[in-house]
Amino acid sequence: MLKAYSWLTFCVVVWGSNVVFGKILVEDFSPGLLTSLRLLFIVVFLVGLTSYKKNFKRVNKSDVLSILFLGVIGVFINQWSFFRGLQTADPTTSAIILAMTPILTGLLAALFLKEKLTIRRLMGLILTIIGIYCVVVIGGGSSLHFDNGLMWIVVTMITFAIMIIMTRVLFDMLMLQKYLYYLI
């Protein structure tokens, strides 16, 4: 359990510091350059991973369009809008908006994936909102600041939630194909 909680803590710290480092980077670099560099590092990592692991399966031609759409929405637009928004948006307010991604994802999952919005999940959503407010605003002693950059941060949150839902749908399709392959 200690190992699992350590990894979870590490992930939260890295994800939380993303806004701070992004704000620092946009002071000296354009959103287009930062997005391109981030995508380059992702591609290099994936090429390295696929050359190291030889058991990767080829992507079906029917899935290429879904993966391409997922890449445009969930990676390119998401990253560009993130850096574009941080050029003028307050990092604290940006963090609040981005921390609401799981709430939007849960609502989208209920709408598109027909997942049940149980009382337990609704209570979790409410507690998430209260927790975000307490940690970022009350705990940090900050106030909310609104400007035009926040529109781009909202786009970032929406595209990230859409990417999560699309990834789930694509994963389910791939698992169904794998299951059908073994049946035939």
PDB file of N, CA and C in Angstrom, residues 86-124:
ATOM      1  N   LEU A  86      -2.499  30.107 -19.986  1.00  0.00           N
ATOM      2  CA  LEU A  86      -1.569  30.498 -18.929  1.00  0.00           C
ATOM      3  C   LEU A  86      -0.790  31.769 -19.249  1.00  0.00           C
ATOM      4  N   GLN A  87      -0.854  32.224 -20.504  1.00  0.00           N
ATOM      5  CA  GLN A  87      -0.192  33.486 -20.830  1.00  0.00           C
ATOM      6  C   GLN A  87      -0.797  34.638 -20.028  1.00  0.00           C
ATOM      7  N   THR A  88      -2.106  34.589 -19.768  1.00  0.00           N
ATOM      8  CA  THR A  88      -2.747  35.684 -19.036  1.00  0.00           C
ATOM      9  C   THR A  88      -3.513  35.233 -17.791  1.00  0.00           C
ATOM     10  N   ALA A  89      -3.833  33.958 -17.693  1.00  0.00           N
ATOM     11  CA  ALA A  89      -4.659  33.484 -16.577  1.00  0.00           C
ATOM     12  C   ALA A  89      -3.849  33.361 -15.297  1.00  0.00           C
ATOM     13  N   ASP A  90      -4.544  33.579 -14.190  1.00  0.00           N
ATOM     14  CA  ASP A  90      -3.956  33.401 -12.867  1.00  0.00           C
ATOM     15  C   ASP A  90      -3.779  31.902 -12.598  1.00  0.00           C
ATOM     16  N   PRO A  91      -2.596  31.467 -12.157  1.00  0.00           N
ATOM     17  CA  PRO A  91      -2.365  30.037 -11.935  1.00  0.00           C
ATOM     18  C   PRO A  91      -3.297  29.415 -10.894  1.00  0.00           C
ATOM     19  N   THR A  92      -3.654  30.165  -9.843  1.00  0.00           N
ATOM     20  CA  THR A  92      -4.533  29.618  -8.814  1.00  0.00           C
ATOM     21  C   THR A  92      -5.913  29.328  -9.374  1.00  0.00           C
ATOM     22  N   THR A  93      -6.469  30.278 -10.083  1.00  0.00           N
ATOM     23  CA  THR A  93      -7.789  30.083 -10.681  1.00  0.00           C
ATOM     24  C   THR A  93      -7.733  28.993 -11.749  1.00  0.00           C
ATOM     25  N   SER A  94      -6.646  28.949 -12.494  1.00  0.00           N
ATOM     26  CA  SER A  94      -6.472  27.896 -13.495  1.00  0.00           C
ATOM     27  C   SER A  94      -6.458  26.525 -12.836  1.00  0.00           C
ATOM     28  N   ALA A  95      -5.771  26.414 -11.708  1.00  0.00           N
ATOM     29  CA  ALA A  95      -5.715  25.143 -10.989  1.00  0.00           C
ATOM     30  C   ALA A  95      -7.100  24.714 -10.509  1.00  0.00           C
ATOM     31  N   ILE A  96      -7.909  25.674 -10.068  1.00  0.00           N
ATOM     32  CA  ILE A  96      -9.273  25.355  -9.635  1.00  0.00           C
ATOM     33  C   ILE A  96     -10.076  24.801 -10.809  1.00  0.00           C
ATOM     34  N   ILE A  97      -9.991  25.470 -11.942  1.00  0.00           N
ATOM     35  CA  ILE A  97     -10.743  25.023 -13.119  1.00  0.00           C
ATOM     36  C   ILE A  97     -10.276  23.644 -13.563  1.00  0.00           C
ATOM     37  N   LEU A  98      -8.965  23.440 -13.643  1.00  0.00           N
ATOM     38  CA  LEU A  98      -8.446  22.149 -14.088  1.00  0.00           C
ATOM     39  C   LEU A  98      -8.732  21.035 -13.092  1.00  0.00           C
ATOM     40  N   ALA A  99      -8.824  21.374 -11.820  1.00  0.00           N
ATOM     41  CA  ALA A  99      -9.150  20.367 -10.813  1.00  0.00           C
ATOM     42  C   ALA A  99     -10.597  19.900 -10.914  1.00  0.00           C
ATOM     43  N   MET A 100     -11.402  20.623 -11.661  1.00  0.00           N
ATOM     44  CA  MET A 100     -12.792  20.223 -11.856  1.00  0.00           C
ATOM     45  C   MET A 100     -12.972  19.268 -13.035  1.00  0.00           C
ATOM     46  N   THR A 101     -11.874  18.889 -13.679  1.00  0.00           N
ATOM     47  CA  THR A 101     -11.939  17.946 -14.789  1.00  0.00           C
ATOM     48  C   THR A 101     -12.609  16.628 -14.402  1.00  0.00           C
ATOM     49  N   PRO A 102     -12.287  16.033 -13.244  1.00  0.00           N
ATOM     50  CA  PRO A 102     -12.973  14.781 -12.885  1.00  0.00           C
ATOM     51  C   PRO A 102     -14.492  14.939 -12.733  1.00  0.00           C
ATOM     52  N   ILE A 103     -14.928  16.110 -12.316  1.00  0.00           N
ATOM     53  CA  ILE A 103     -16.371  16.356 -12.190  1.00  0.00           C
ATOM     54  C   ILE A 103     -17.013  16.335 -13.568  1.00  0.00           C
ATOM     55  N   LEU A 104     -16.420  17.080 -14.509  1.00  0.00           N
ATOM     56  CA  LEU A 104     -16.951  17.100 -15.879  1.00  0.00           C
ATOM     57  C   LEU A 104     -16.872  15.713 -16.507  1.00  0.00           C
ATOM     58  N   THR A 105     -15.783  15.006 -16.255  1.00  0.00           N
ATOM     59  CA  THR A 105     -15.632  13.652 -16.797  1.00  0.00           C
ATOM     60  C   THR A 105     -16.729  12.731 -16.275  1.00  0.00           C
ATOM     61  N   GLY A 106     -17.032  12.814 -14.993  1.00  0.00           N
ATOM     62  CA  GLY A 106     -18.106  12.013 -14.415  1.00  0.00           C
ATOM     63  C   GLY A 106     -19.455  12.329 -15.036  1.00  0.00           C
ATOM     64  N   LEU A 107     -19.710  13.611 -15.257  1.00  0.00           N
ATOM     65  CA  LEU A 107     -20.978  14.012 -15.883  1.00  0.00           C
ATOM     66  C   LEU A 107     -21.045  13.547 -17.343  1.00  0.00           C
ATOM     67  N   LEU A 108     -19.937  13.666 -18.072  1.00  0.00           N
ATOM     68  CA  LEU A 108     -19.900  13.190 -19.460  1.00  0.00           C
ATOM     69  C   LEU A 108     -20.053  11.671 -19.532  1.00  0.00           C
ATOM     70  N   ALA A 109     -19.466  10.967 -18.567  1.00  0.00           N
ATOM     71  CA  ALA A 109     -19.594   9.511 -18.534  1.00  0.00           C
ATOM     72  C   ALA A 109     -21.039   9.113 -18.289  1.00  0.00           C
ATOM     73  N   ALA A 110     -21.726   9.863 -17.443  1.00  0.00           N
ATOM     74  CA  ALA A 110     -23.146   9.584 -17.205  1.00  0.00           C
ATOM     75  C   ALA A 110     -23.962   9.860 -18.459  1.00  0.00           C
ATOM     76  N   LEU A 111     -23.600  10.915 -19.169  1.00  0.00           N
ATOM     77  CA  LEU A 111     -24.354  11.308 -20.360  1.00  0.00           C
ATOM     78  C   LEU A 111     -24.083  10.399 -21.558  1.00  0.00           C
ATOM     79  N   PHE A 112     -22.807  10.131 -21.853  1.00  0.00           N
ATOM     80  CA  PHE A 112     -22.454   9.400 -23.063  1.00  0.00           C
ATOM     81  C   PHE A 112     -22.212   7.915 -22.862  1.00  0.00           C
ATOM     82  N   LEU A 113     -21.708   7.540 -21.697  1.00  0.00           N
ATOM     83  CA  LEU A 113     -21.416   6.127 -21.451  1.00  0.00           C
ATOM     84  C   LEU A 113     -22.502   5.451 -20.625  1.00  0.00           C
ATOM     85  N   LYS A 114     -23.531   6.215 -20.306  1.00  0.00           N
ATOM     86  CA  LYS A 114     -24.690   5.713 -19.552  1.00  0.00           C
ATOM     87  C   LYS A 114     -24.297   5.161 -18.177  1.00  0.00           C
ATOM     88  N   GLU A 115     -23.250   5.736 -17.568  1.00  0.00           N
ATOM     89  CA  GLU A 115     -22.895   5.343 -16.213  1.00  0.00           C
ATOM     90  C   GLU A 115     -23.898   5.977 -15.249  1.00  0.00           C
ATOM     91  N   LYS A 116     -24.228   5.250 -14.212  1.00  0.00           N
ATOM     92  CA  LYS A 116     -25.217   5.720 -13.246  1.00  0.00           C
ATOM     93  C   LYS A 116     -24.609   6.819 -12.361  1.00  0.00           C
ATOM     94  N   LEU A 117     -25.374   7.883 -12.164  1.00  0.00           N
ATOM     95  CA  LEU A 117     -24.989   8.918 -11.209  1.00  0.00           C
ATOM     96  C   LEU A 117     -25.653   8.573  -9.884  1.00  0.00           C
ATOM     97  N   THR A 118     -24.990   7.763  -9.104  1.00  0.00           N
ATOM     98  CA  THR A 118     -25.540   7.318  -7.829  1.00  0.00           C
ATOM     99  C   THR A 118     -25.374   8.423  -6.784  1.00  0.00           C
ATOM    100  N   ILE A 119     -26.037   8.259  -5.680  1.00  0.00           N
ATOM    101  CA  ILE A 119     -25.903   9.213  -4.573  1.00  0.00           C
ATOM    102  C   ILE A 119     -24.446   9.291  -4.130  1.00  0.00           C
ATOM    103  N   ARG A 120     -23.791   8.154  -4.089  1.00  0.00           N
ATOM    104  CA  ARG A 120     -22.378   8.118  -3.680  1.00  0.00           C
ATOM    105  C   ARG A 120     -21.509   8.942  -4.632  1.00  0.00           C
ATOM    106  N   ARG A 121     -21.739   8.809  -5.935  1.00  0.00           N
ATOM    107  CA  ARG A 121     -20.962   9.588  -6.911  1.00  0.00           C
ATOM    108  C   ARG A 121     -21.290  11.069  -6.818  1.00  0.00           C
ATOM    109  N   LEU A 122     -22.568  11.403  -6.648  1.00  0.00           N
ATOM    110  CA  LEU A 122     -22.951  12.807  -6.508  1.00  0.00           C
ATOM    111  C   LEU A 122     -22.314  13.422  -5.264  1.00  0.00           C
ATOM    112  N   MET A 123     -22.290  12.672  -4.186  1.00  0.00           N
ATOM    113  CA  MET A 123     -21.638  13.157  -2.964  1.00  0.00           C
ATOM    114  C   MET A 123     -20.135  13.342  -3.212  1.00  0.00           C
ATOM    115  N   GLY A 124     -19.548  12.431  -3.977  1.00  0.00           N
ATOM    116  CA  GLY A 124     -18.137  12.567  -4.331  1.00  0.00           C
ATOM    117  C   GLY A 124     -17.882  13.823  -5.145  1.00  0.00           C
TER     118      GLY A 124
END
